[in-house]
Amino acid sequence: MKKKYIYSMMAACMLSVTSCSGFLDQEPDKIMTDEQIFNDAVMIKSVLANYYGRVTWGQHVADWGSLAILDEGVKCDGGPDQRSTFEDDLWRVYDYTLVRDINQFLKGIRETTALTDTEKASLEGEARFLRAWYYFNMCRGLGGMPIVGDEVFDYQVGMDVTSLQFPRATEAETYDYIITECQTIFQMLSAEKQTNSARANKWTAKMLEARAAVYAASIANYNNKMTTPLKTSGGEVGIPADKAASYYQIALAAAEEVINNSPYQLQDRKDDKGLNFYEAVCVKDNNTEVIWARDYKYPGQTHGFTTANAPKSHMEDIDNSWLGAVLNLVEEYEEIDSETPGQKSPVVTMENGTYKFYDNASAPFASRDPRLWGTVIYPGANFKSVPVILQTGQLVKNGSNWDFLVGDLDSKDAQGNMITSINGPKESNEQYINKTGFYVRKYLDETPSSGTRGRGSEMWMPRFRISEAYMIAAEASFELNNSKAVDYINAVRTRAGVKSLANVTFENIVHEYRVEFAFEDHRYWDMKRWRLADQVWNGNNNDPQARHRRLWPYRVVAPGDPNDGKWVFVEDFLFMSPNARYFKMQNYYNFLDLGWINNNPKLVKNPYQ
């Protein structure tokens, strides 16, 4: 074997984010020789682990700020957040250095004699899966991009760089590549569950196949129903409408393979459906739901989500209350006895010309889809078995009038009754105060000391859950006019503890994805692939779906009145988000960096760029 080097500093000119001159003329940093790496099974796995650590994109538990960009949660830290538009490079993925490194790894794996053929196949399958995952994340943001296969490009000083410049593949070709890779990888990987679902197995590959296919199908379907479809003349953006059905069929077959033959199942072990859902998403021990996750382990790899976002009343360090859930999301969780299952249920705040009086602070929420409890901490809900008190103030009766009384955090009236809770919510420019009326429960870790800066949390971030296989099967079946759609969506709803649907509409599917996968890096991409983002985040300040909304609870103080001790709720647009979210047509596809185009003139720009 020739002596070559594993390094991550060099990339082909056509893929580099940096100018060719200077950078590519340098000698690569020599870390370890191929012989040192590929003759040592431990070192081989170490290199592969490095690649797993480099594929964290999109919304993420370790980057809780990313969870405050859409219409699920918002920043409560400090004063108003003026951000209302979406950047042209939001969650953009472009890392051909990683592709080159993986391709070098694949070459070394195939040539080594230190592993058995079975071991080689498994490691190659994992590496190729990570490469396919990269292409998927790149494609859903940028559209079709260059596909370099297994090639490892070596730049030599003075060589003709045009040989290193690849044109963009079409969007359809890129999704086809991902799908085909996953079908091949499926045959190479183990069928067994991996520890904490941290490594890919054949079911991970099958889930990526299903997701890539349903994304491609959605674009072929809904992009072509727009007044002005988004596309380029070479097909780098846009997929022909006649390809939709075949993509939906691939998605359905892949999802059904996972549902029928994998070791994973919808986790439904507890009578308390809210707790059951939280554990299905957030608890690793004996989990039957999560197929692939970004795992964390103490000591060594932890994150500060719980430290930053725990309720103030439950904080373990100075940090708390950074992220708040918004009413927009909370209302999506339908009432269990709803006459219109599969649709949101607005919170009633006014009744017969006056306030709607509730018996307790949890009353507007406790009878909703139990997934709300597993996702959001609402007023009076428990965290670590202790209620989280959210109270903005008091509604005091003065004669025939009602007056609001608001105080500082943890304030009391002359009788010792709480005015404003230590948690708020409260309108303020200060840190560490909830401002929406809701906390985020999903990803909060109940492990002692996980909310401290010194320890941090080892809460994982699920990327694939088997409930997504059911939802992809439901969506694909619906689009193919297959009667099985209702069975698949009802499997998810039954596990959740809500009414079954008699039939399925597109709106039911959109709703179900939102409540099942809140804060799991689905919402943004779903809205884009269905071409709904510009309709919902339309920039209209008078549109309640485009504006972030809050809901503040007040305890009634009215001695002698039958409503004394009850609760009322006041809805308003959120102080922290003064402007409606505005998704422009150009946001459906990221802009290409001009540096990439300078290095490779074959890269055509995206629409509106």
mmCIF file of C-alpha atoms in Angstrom, residues 2-6 30-39:
data_model
loop_
_atom_site.group_PDB
_atom_site.id
_atom_site.type_symbol
_atom_site.label_atom_id
_atom_site.label_comp_id
_atom_site.label_asym_id
_atom_site.label_seq_id
_atom_site.Cartn_x
_atom_site.Cartn_y
_atom_site.Cartn_z
ATOM 1 C CA LYS A 2 1.315 3.422 -0.906
ATOM 2 C CA LYS A 3 2.044 5.778 1.929
ATOM 3 C CA LYS A 4 -0.709 8.381 1.916
ATOM 4 C CA TYR A 5 -2.102 10.524 4.710
ATOM 5 C CA ILE A 6 -5.422 10.990 6.437
ATOM 6 C CA LYS A 30 0.136 15.035 8.023
ATOM 7 C CA ILE A 31 -1.768 13.533 10.911
ATOM 8 C CA MET A 32 -1.395 9.773 10.531
ATOM 9 C CA THR A 33 -0.432 7.514 7.661
ATOM 10 C CA ASP A 34 -2.887 5.156 6.030
ATOM 11 C CA GLU A 35 -0.886 2.220 7.383
ATOM 12 C CA GLN A 36 -1.216 3.520 10.949
ATOM 13 C CA ILE A 37 -4.938 4.071 10.630
ATOM 14 C CA PHE A 38 -6.122 1.111 8.596
ATOM 15 C CA ASN A 39 -4.005 -1.539 10.274
#
